[in-house]
PDB file of C-alpha atoms in Angstrom:
ATOM      1  CA  MET A   1      -0.379  30.325  43.865  1.00  0.00           C
ATOM      2  CA  GLU A   2       2.217  28.902  46.232  1.00  0.00           C
ATOM      3  CA  THR A   3       1.795  25.573  44.433  1.00  0.00           C
ATOM      4  CA  GLU A   4       2.984  26.939  41.099  1.00  0.00           C
ATOM      5  CA  THR A   5       5.877  28.758  42.760  1.00  0.00           C
ATOM      6  CA  LEU A   6       7.011  25.512  44.370  1.00  0.00           C
ATOM      7  CA  LEU A   7       6.669  23.529  41.137  1.00  0.00           C
ATOM      8  CA  ASP A   8       8.666  26.099  39.172  1.00  0.00           C
ATOM      9  CA  ARG A   9      11.433  26.052  41.777  1.00  0.00           C
ATOM     10  CA  PHE A  10      11.493  22.260  41.896  1.00  0.00           C
ATOM     11  CA  LEU A  11      11.734  21.944  38.101  1.00  0.00           C
ATOM     12  CA  ARG A  12      14.721  24.294  38.154  1.00  0.00           C
ATOM     13  CA  GLU A  13      16.396  22.120  40.780  1.00  0.00           C
ATOM     14  CA  LEU A  14      15.830  19.011  38.649  1.00  0.00           C
ATOM     15  CA  ARG A  15      17.741  20.456  35.683  1.00  0.00           C
ATOM     16  CA  ALA A  16      20.955  18.869  36.924  1.00  0.00           C
ATOM     17  CA  LEU A  17      19.332  15.468  36.338  1.00  0.00           C
ATOM     18  CA  ARG A  18      18.163  16.369  32.795  1.00  0.00           C
ATOM     19  CA  PRO A  19      14.726  14.705  33.100  1.00  0.00           C
ATOM     20  CA  LEU A  20      13.005  13.507  29.939  1.00  0.00           C
ATOM     21  CA  ALA A  21       9.661  14.296  31.513  1.00  0.00           C
ATOM     22  CA  VAL A  22       8.019  15.428  34.734  1.00  0.00           C
ATOM     23  CA  TRP A  23       4.311  14.689  35.234  1.00  0.00           C
ATOM     24  CA  ALA A  24       1.713  15.420  37.903  1.00  0.00           C
ATOM     25  CA  HIS A  25      -0.988  12.923  38.830  1.00  0.00           C
ATOM     26  CA  GLY A  26      -3.538  12.643  41.634  1.00  0.00           C
ATOM     27  CA  SER A  27      -5.531  15.683  42.678  1.00  0.00           C
ATOM     28  CA  LEU A  28      -3.018  18.108  41.202  1.00  0.00           C
ATOM     29  CA  ALA A  29      -3.744  16.761  37.720  1.00  0.00           C
ATOM     30  CA  GLY A  30      -7.350  15.655  38.187  1.00  0.00           C
ATOM     31  CA  GLY A  31      -8.902  19.008  39.078  1.00  0.00           C
ATOM     32  CA  ASP A  32      -9.645  18.347  42.763  1.00  0.00           C
ATOM     33  CA  TYR A  33      -6.477  19.862  44.207  1.00  0.00           C
ATOM     34  CA  GLN A  34      -6.851  21.776  47.494  1.00  0.00           C
ATOM     35  CA  GLU A  35      -3.831  23.965  48.196  1.00  0.00           C
ATOM     36  CA  GLY A  36      -2.504  23.347  51.668  1.00  0.00           C
ATOM     37  CA  ARG A  37      -4.438  20.084  52.025  1.00  0.00           C
ATOM     38  CA  SER A  38      -3.617  17.995  48.958  1.00  0.00           C
ATOM     39  CA  ASP A  39      -0.242  16.433  48.260  1.00  0.00           C
ATOM     40  CA  LEU A  40       1.688  17.290  45.095  1.00  0.00           C
ATOM     41  CA  ASP A  41       2.165  13.908  43.428  1.00  0.00           C
ATOM     42  CA  LEU A  42       4.813  13.872  40.709  1.00  0.00           C
ATOM     43  CA  ILE A  43       6.630  11.409  38.460  1.00  0.00           C
ATOM     44  CA  ALA A  44       9.986  12.245  36.855  1.00  0.00           C
ATOM     45  CA  VAL A  45      11.516  10.174  34.055  1.00  0.00           C
ATOM     46  CA  LEU A  46      15.307  10.431  34.068  1.00  0.00           C
ATOM     47  CA  PRO A  47      17.367   9.643  30.967  1.00  0.00           C
ATOM     48  CA  ARG A  48      19.478   6.735  32.243  1.00  0.00           C
ATOM     49  CA  PRO A  49      19.756   4.168  35.069  1.00  0.00           C
ATOM     50  CA  LEU A  50      20.371   5.910  38.361  1.00  0.00           C
ATOM     51  CA  THR A  51      23.907   6.111  39.686  1.00  0.00           C
ATOM     52  CA  PRO A  52      24.785   6.916  43.312  1.00  0.00           C
ATOM     53  CA  GLY A  53      25.584  10.412  42.095  1.00  0.00           C
ATOM     54  CA  ASP A  54      22.084  10.749  40.637  1.00  0.00           C
ATOM     55  CA  VAL A  55      20.519   9.658  43.921  1.00  0.00           C
ATOM     56  CA  TRP A  56      22.565  12.351  45.654  1.00  0.00           C
ATOM     57  CA  LYS A  57      21.327  14.951  43.141  1.00  0.00           C
ATOM     58  CA  VAL A  58      17.726  13.900  43.806  1.00  0.00           C
ATOM     59  CA  ALA A  59      18.239  14.340  47.538  1.00  0.00           C
ATOM     60  CA  VAL A  60      19.863  17.738  46.995  1.00  0.00           C
ATOM     61  CA  ALA A  61      17.004  18.914  44.739  1.00  0.00           C
ATOM     62  CA  HIS A  62      14.455  18.121  47.424  1.00  0.00           C
ATOM     63  CA  ALA A  63      16.600  19.593  50.189  1.00  0.00           C
ATOM     64  CA  ARG A  64      16.851  22.874  48.305  1.00  0.00           C
ATOM     65  CA  VAL A  65      13.086  23.326  48.158  1.00  0.00           C
ATOM     66  CA  ARG A  66      12.420  22.100  51.687  1.00  0.00           C
ATOM     67  CA  ALA A  67      11.917  25.593  53.080  1.00  0.00           C
ATOM     68  CA  GLN A  68       9.303  26.486  50.432  1.00  0.00           C
ATOM     69  CA  PRO A  69       5.644  26.584  51.482  1.00  0.00           C
ATOM     70  CA  LEU A  70       3.889  23.257  50.745  1.00  0.00           C
ATOM     71  CA  ALA A  71       7.192  21.415  50.164  1.00  0.00           C
ATOM     72  CA  ALA A  72       6.382  18.827  52.838  1.00  0.00           C
ATOM     73  CA  GLY A  73       3.607  17.538  50.578  1.00  0.00           C
ATOM     74  CA  LEU A  74       5.736  17.329  47.416  1.00  0.00           C
ATOM     75  CA  HIS A  75       6.222  13.679  46.493  1.00  0.00           C
ATOM     76  CA  CYS A  76       8.150  12.512  43.430  1.00  0.00           C
ATOM     77  CA  THR A  77       8.972   9.048  42.074  1.00  0.00           C
ATOM     78  CA  TYR A  78      11.858   8.652  39.640  1.00  0.00           C
ATOM     79  CA  LEU A  79      11.599   6.330  36.643  1.00  0.00           C
ATOM     80  CA  THR A  80      14.065   5.593  33.846  1.00  0.00           C
ATOM     81  CA  PRO A  81      13.349   4.360  30.299  1.00  0.00           C
ATOM     82  CA  ASP A  82      14.594   0.861  31.126  1.00  0.00           C
ATOM     83  CA  THR A  83      12.229   0.497  34.110  1.00  0.00           C
ATOM     84  CA  VAL A  84       8.971   2.204  33.122  1.00  0.00           C
ATOM     85  CA  ASP A  85       7.297  -0.956  31.810  1.00  0.00           C
ATOM     86  CA  ASP A  86       7.719  -2.982  35.018  1.00  0.00           C
ATOM     87  CA  ALA A  87       4.659  -2.292  37.183  1.00  0.00           C
ATOM     88  CA  ALA A  88       6.030  -4.439  40.011  1.00  0.00           C
ATOM     89  CA  ARG A  89       9.371  -2.655  40.214  1.00  0.00           C
ATOM     90  CA  ARG A  90      10.076  -0.358  43.152  1.00  0.00           C
ATOM     91  CA  HIS A  91      11.452   3.034  42.137  1.00  0.00           C
ATOM     92  CA  LEU A  92      13.378   5.727  43.975  1.00  0.00           C
ATOM     93  CA  THR A  93      10.849   8.025  45.616  1.00  0.00           C
ATOM     94  CA  TRP A  94      10.923  11.157  47.734  1.00  0.00           C
ATOM     95  CA  ALA A  95       7.863  11.365  49.993  1.00  0.00           C
ATOM     96  CA  HIS A  96       7.192  12.281  53.609  1.00  0.00           C
ATOM     97  CA  GLU A  97      10.541  14.105  53.559  1.00  0.00           C
ATOM     98  CA  GLN A  98      12.650  11.007  52.966  1.00  0.00           C
ATOM     99  CA  LEU A  99      13.985   8.759  50.194  1.00  0.00           C
ATOM    100  CA  PHE A 100      12.775   5.186  49.796  1.00  0.00           C
ATOM    101  CA  LYS A 101      11.494   2.907  47.027  1.00  0.00           C
ATOM    102  CA  ARG A 102       7.935   2.103  45.979  1.00  0.00           C
ATOM    103  CA  THR A 103       5.998   0.953  42.939  1.00  0.00           C
ATOM    104  CA  VAL A 104       4.075   3.118  40.505  1.00  0.00           C
ATOM    105  CA  THR A 105       0.688   1.449  40.791  1.00  0.00           C
ATOM    106  CA  PRO A 106      -1.714   0.691  37.932  1.00  0.00           C
ATOM    107  CA  VAL A 107      -3.984   3.430  39.322  1.00  0.00           C
ATOM    108  CA  THR A 108      -1.208   6.026  39.063  1.00  0.00           C
ATOM    109  CA  ARG A 109      -0.285   4.805  35.582  1.00  0.00           C
ATOM    110  CA  ARG A 110      -3.891   5.041  34.415  1.00  0.00           C
ATOM    111  CA  GLU A 111      -4.201   8.527  35.956  1.00  0.00           C
ATOM    112  CA  LEU A 112      -1.158   9.640  34.004  1.00  0.00           C
ATOM    113  CA  HIS A 113      -2.607   8.379  30.736  1.00  0.00           C
ATOM    114  CA  SER A 114      -6.107   9.699  31.432  1.00  0.00           C
ATOM    115  CA  PHE A 115      -5.419  13.159  32.831  1.00  0.00           C
ATOM    116  CA  GLY A 116      -1.750  13.474  33.738  1.00  0.00           C
ATOM    117  CA  ARG A 117      -0.419  17.015  33.689  1.00  0.00           C
ATOM    118  CA  VAL A 118       2.822  17.448  31.771  1.00  0.00           C
ATOM    119  CA  LEU A 119       5.088  19.834  33.687  1.00  0.00           C
ATOM    120  CA  HIS A 120       8.160  19.232  31.541  1.00  0.00           C
ATOM    121  CA  GLY A 121       9.185  17.294  28.468  1.00  0.00           C
ATOM    122  CA  ARG A 122       7.349  14.419  26.823  1.00  0.00           C
ATOM    123  CA  GLY A 123       3.861  13.184  27.670  1.00  0.00           C
ATOM    124  CA  PRO A 124       3.087   9.808  29.260  1.00  0.00           C
ATOM    125  CA  ALA A 125       1.841   8.247  26.012  1.00  0.00           C
ATOM    126  CA  GLY A 126       5.328   8.325  24.549  1.00  0.00           C
ATOM    127  CA  LEU A 127       7.102   6.788  27.535  1.00  0.00           C
ATOM    128  CA  LEU A 128       4.703   4.813  29.745  1.00  0.00           C
ATOM    129  CA  PRO A 129       2.956   1.588  28.665  1.00  0.00           C
ATOM    130  CA  PRO A 130      -0.871   1.707  28.885  1.00  0.00           C
ATOM    131  CA  VAL A 131      -2.738  -0.116  31.670  1.00  0.00           C
ATOM    132  CA  PRO A 132      -5.268  -2.760  30.537  1.00  0.00           C
ATOM    133  CA  ASP A 133      -8.697  -2.571  32.212  1.00  0.00           C
ATOM    134  CA  ARG A 134      -8.272  -6.050  33.700  1.00  0.00           C
ATOM    135  CA  GLU A 135      -4.967  -5.147  35.337  1.00  0.00           C
ATOM    136  CA  LEU A 136      -6.456  -1.966  36.793  1.00  0.00           C
ATOM    137  CA  GLY A 137      -9.566  -3.710  38.131  1.00  0.00           C
ATOM    138  CA  ASP A 138      -7.591  -6.602  39.620  1.00  0.00           C
ATOM    139  CA  PHE A 139      -5.268  -4.173  41.368  1.00  0.00           C
ATOM    140  CA  VAL A 140      -7.939  -2.075  43.097  1.00  0.00           C
ATOM    141  CA  VAL A 141      -9.794  -5.168  44.325  1.00  0.00           C
ATOM    142  CA  ARG A 142      -6.576  -6.766  45.564  1.00  0.00           C
ATOM    143  CA  ASP A 143      -5.663  -3.529  47.362  1.00  0.00           C
ATOM    144  CA  GLN A 144      -9.035  -3.525  49.126  1.00  0.00           C
ATOM    145  CA  ARG A 145      -8.757  -7.193  50.065  1.00  0.00           C
ATOM    146  CA  ASP A 146      -5.093  -7.396  51.073  1.00  0.00           C
ATOM    147  CA  PHE A 147      -4.400  -3.940  52.536  1.00  0.00           C
ATOM    148  CA  TRP A 148      -7.583  -2.154  53.540  1.00  0.00           C
ATOM    149  CA  ARG A 149      -9.595  -5.108  54.867  1.00  0.00           C
ATOM    150  CA  PRO A 150      -6.924  -6.186  57.399  1.00  0.00           C
ATOM    151  CA  ALA A 151      -6.463  -2.530  58.359  1.00  0.00           C
ATOM    152  CA  VAL A 152     -10.149  -2.272  59.313  1.00  0.00           C
ATOM    153  CA  ASP A 153      -9.481  -4.730  62.139  1.00  0.00           C
ATOM    154  CA  ASN A 154      -6.812  -2.464  63.648  1.00  0.00           C
ATOM    155  CA  ALA A 155      -9.036  -0.183  65.713  1.00  0.00           C
ATOM    156  CA  ARG A 156      -6.228   2.180  66.718  1.00  0.00           C
ATOM    157  CA  LEU A 157      -5.727   3.385  63.138  1.00  0.00           C
ATOM    158  CA  TRP A 158      -9.267   4.659  62.716  1.00  0.00           C
ATOM    159  CA  THR A 159      -9.025   7.378  65.347  1.00  0.00           C
ATOM    160  CA  GLN A 160      -6.811   9.237  62.842  1.00  0.00           C
ATOM    161  CA  ASP A 161      -8.296  11.557  60.213  1.00  0.00           C
ATOM    162  CA  VAL A 162      -6.041  10.264  57.452  1.00  0.00           C
ATOM    163  CA  TRP A 163      -7.209   6.650  57.811  1.00  0.00           C
ATOM    164  CA  VAL A 164     -10.883   7.596  57.866  1.00  0.00           C
ATOM    165  CA  ASP A 165     -10.488   9.883  54.860  1.00  0.00           C
ATOM    166  CA  LEU A 166      -8.400   7.560  52.711  1.00  0.00           C
ATOM    167  CA  GLY A 167     -10.249   4.419  53.739  1.00  0.00           C
ATOM    168  CA  MET A 168     -13.654   5.750  52.781  1.00  0.00           C
ATOM    169  CA  VAL A 169     -12.589   7.560  49.624  1.00  0.00           C
ATOM    170  CA  THR A 170     -10.406   4.720  48.362  1.00  0.00           C
ATOM    171  CA  PHE A 171     -13.245   2.247  48.817  1.00  0.00           C
ATOM    172  CA  ALA A 172     -15.650   4.353  46.748  1.00  0.00           C
ATOM    173  CA  ARG A 173     -13.067   4.870  44.034  1.00  0.00           C
ATOM    174  CA  ALA A 174     -12.218   1.174  43.952  1.00  0.00           C
ATOM    175  CA  THR A 175     -15.904   0.295  43.641  1.00  0.00           C
ATOM    176  CA  VAL A 176     -16.312   2.466  40.549  1.00  0.00           C
ATOM    177  CA  THR A 177     -13.056   1.294  38.981  1.00  0.00           C
ATOM    178  CA  ALA A 178     -13.857  -2.388  39.533  1.00  0.00           C
ATOM    179  CA  ARG A 179     -17.400  -1.940  38.207  1.00  0.00           C
ATOM    180  CA  ASP A 180     -16.917   0.508  35.341  1.00  0.00           C
ATOM    181  CA  GLY A 181     -13.184   0.577  34.636  1.00  0.00           C
ATOM    182  CA  ARG A 182     -12.917   4.324  35.221  1.00  0.00           C
ATOM    183  CA  LEU A 183     -11.251   6.595  37.758  1.00  0.00           C
ATOM    184  CA  ILE A 184     -13.091   9.197  39.818  1.00  0.00           C
ATOM    185  CA  SER A 185     -11.936  12.130  41.926  1.00  0.00           C
ATOM    186  CA  LYS A 186     -12.093  12.341  45.708  1.00  0.00           C
ATOM    187  CA  ARG A 187     -14.968  14.805  45.419  1.00  0.00           C
ATOM    188  CA  GLU A 188     -16.902  12.349  43.234  1.00  0.00           C
ATOM    189  CA  ALA A 189     -16.140   9.577  45.710  1.00  0.00           C
ATOM    190  CA  LEU A 190     -17.615  11.600  48.575  1.00  0.00           C
ATOM    191  CA  ASP A 191     -20.746  12.293  46.515  1.00  0.00           C
ATOM    192  CA  LEU A 192     -21.068   8.578  45.775  1.00  0.00           C
ATOM    193  CA  LEU A 193     -20.503   7.176  49.271  1.00  0.00           C
ATOM    194  CA  PRO A 194     -23.982   7.800  50.760  1.00  0.00           C
ATOM    195  CA  GLY A 195     -25.503   5.883  47.856  1.00  0.00           C
ATOM    196  CA  LEU A 196     -23.165   3.004  48.689  1.00  0.00           C
ATOM    197  CA  GLY A 197     -24.571   2.899  52.213  1.00  0.00           C
ATOM    198  CA  ALA A 198     -21.809   4.829  53.961  1.00  0.00           C
ATOM    199  CA  PRO A 199     -22.693   6.710  57.171  1.00  0.00           C
ATOM    200  CA  VAL A 200     -23.626  10.213  56.061  1.00  0.00           C
ATOM    201  CA  GLU A 201     -22.224  11.930  59.153  1.00  0.00           C
ATOM    202  CA  VAL A 202     -18.776  10.440  58.454  1.00  0.00           C
ATOM    203  CA  VAL A 203     -18.926  11.472  54.809  1.00  0.00           C
ATOM    204  CA  GLU A 204     -19.876  15.022  55.764  1.00  0.00           C
ATOM    205  CA  ASP A 205     -17.084  15.132  58.336  1.00  0.00           C
ATOM    206  CA  ILE A 206     -14.564  14.245  55.613  1.00  0.00           C
ATOM    207  CA  ARG A 207     -16.080  16.771  53.232  1.00  0.00           C
ATOM    208  CA  ARG A 208     -15.924  19.616  55.780  1.00  0.00           C
ATOM    209  CA  ARG A 209     -12.288  18.963  56.594  1.00  0.00           C
ATOM    210  CA  ARG A 210     -11.280  18.674  52.944  1.00  0.00           C
ATOM    211  CA  TYR A 211     -13.269  21.553  51.480  1.00  0.00           C
ATOM    212  CA  GLY A 212     -14.670  23.770  54.181  1.00  0.00           C
ATOM    213  CA  GLY A 213     -12.382  23.651  57.152  1.00  0.00           C
ATOM    214  CA  SER A 214     -13.655  22.587  60.564  1.00  0.00           C
ATOM    215  CA  ALA A 215     -12.719  22.599  64.215  1.00  0.00           C
ATOM    216  CA  PRO A 216     -10.708  19.639  65.550  1.00  0.00           C
ATOM    217  CA  PRO A 217     -13.034  16.754  66.442  1.00  0.00           C
ATOM    218  CA  THR A 218     -13.886  15.963  70.033  1.00  0.00           C
ATOM    219  CA  ASP A 219     -12.706  12.709  71.584  1.00  0.00           C
ATOM    220  CA  LYS A 220     -16.301  11.508  71.656  1.00  0.00           C
ATOM    221  CA  TRP A 221     -16.816  12.128  67.942  1.00  0.00           C
ATOM    222  CA  THR A 222     -13.424  10.622  67.058  1.00  0.00           C
ATOM    223  CA  ALA A 223     -14.372   7.390  68.828  1.00  0.00           C
ATOM    224  CA  ARG A 224     -17.857   7.312  67.281  1.00  0.00           C
ATOM    225  CA  ARG A 225     -16.493   8.088  63.814  1.00  0.00           C
ATOM    226  CA  ALA A 226     -13.958   5.259  64.084  1.00  0.00           C
ATOM    227  CA  LEU A 227     -16.704   2.800  65.028  1.00  0.00           C
ATOM    228  CA  LEU A 228     -19.035   3.943  62.258  1.00  0.00           C
ATOM    229  CA  THR A 229     -16.268   3.768  59.670  1.00  0.00           C
ATOM    230  CA  ARG A 230     -15.069   0.309  60.643  1.00  0.00           C
ATOM    231  CA  ASP A 231     -18.607  -1.073  60.911  1.00  0.00           C
ATOM    232  CA  TYR A 232     -19.264   0.151  57.373  1.00  0.00           C
ATOM    233  CA  LEU A 233     -15.988  -0.623  55.626  1.00  0.00           C
ATOM    234  CA  GLY A 234     -15.516  -4.200  56.826  1.00  0.00           C
ATOM    235  CA  PRO A 235     -18.729  -5.633  55.307  1.00  0.00           C
ATOM    236  CA  ALA A 236     -18.535  -3.250  52.314  1.00  0.00           C
ATOM    237  CA  ILE A 237     -15.039  -4.415  51.341  1.00  0.00           C
ATOM    238  CA  ASP A 238     -16.053  -8.047  51.861  1.00  0.00           C
ATOM    239  CA  ALA A 239     -19.027  -7.575  49.524  1.00  0.00           C
ATOM    240  CA  LEU A 240     -16.911  -5.831  46.881  1.00  0.00           C
ATOM    241  CA  THR A 241     -14.205  -8.472  46.831  1.00  0.00           C
ATOM    242  CA  ALA A 242     -16.741 -11.321  46.829  1.00  0.00           C
ATOM    243  CA  SER A 243     -18.537  -9.788  43.834  1.00  0.00           C
ATOM    244  CA  CYS A 244     -15.258  -9.701  41.890  1.00  0.00           C
ATOM    245  CA  ASP A 245     -14.152 -13.283  42.576  1.00  0.00           C
TER     246      ASP A 245
END
């Protein structure tokens, strides 16, 4: 698989940084990975606080694999032993072909403990603090309330496939996590959405594009899909957040 070729090459490039561990999370670890569609979501734990020279080495490692197939979807966040226990801390990250900083969310941390794939070195249990159920549940509800609910009101966003896909799937996953304290895959989320009242034609549109391949949508369907999605998600998110107050 091109995925494994890319991962092997990337791990070789990281040797200069002497990582304690490299882990995969998301679809790549959870069994719902679709080559060419899914991102490759990684976490690397480096042995010491990052120096400017280390940041340069990170950039070089990613630059050296840039020409590999699928490399545009390879995302990696870099932790160090002195920062792994701070869930609010923003860490050096390569994603979308650039360096910036972002947090490692409670969802990602729970994924790593539940089904993280160890690509190199030590496992998450020996380096990463566990995520209490309350922290996980509070996070997914807050994310729905503070990020996704305001986004629903921005009509322009919902003509884009990525917003429809992530908005619908993330809502279903958040519902299960808030209710049961467990994580589900994107495939499970799509199976669950009709039972949560989601418009079936939108769910099937997402499923076809993720698993079956489909022709680009027409302008008419794009506009209708955006309306259906927003009309569903707004009240659904409001109901979820109200039930968790």
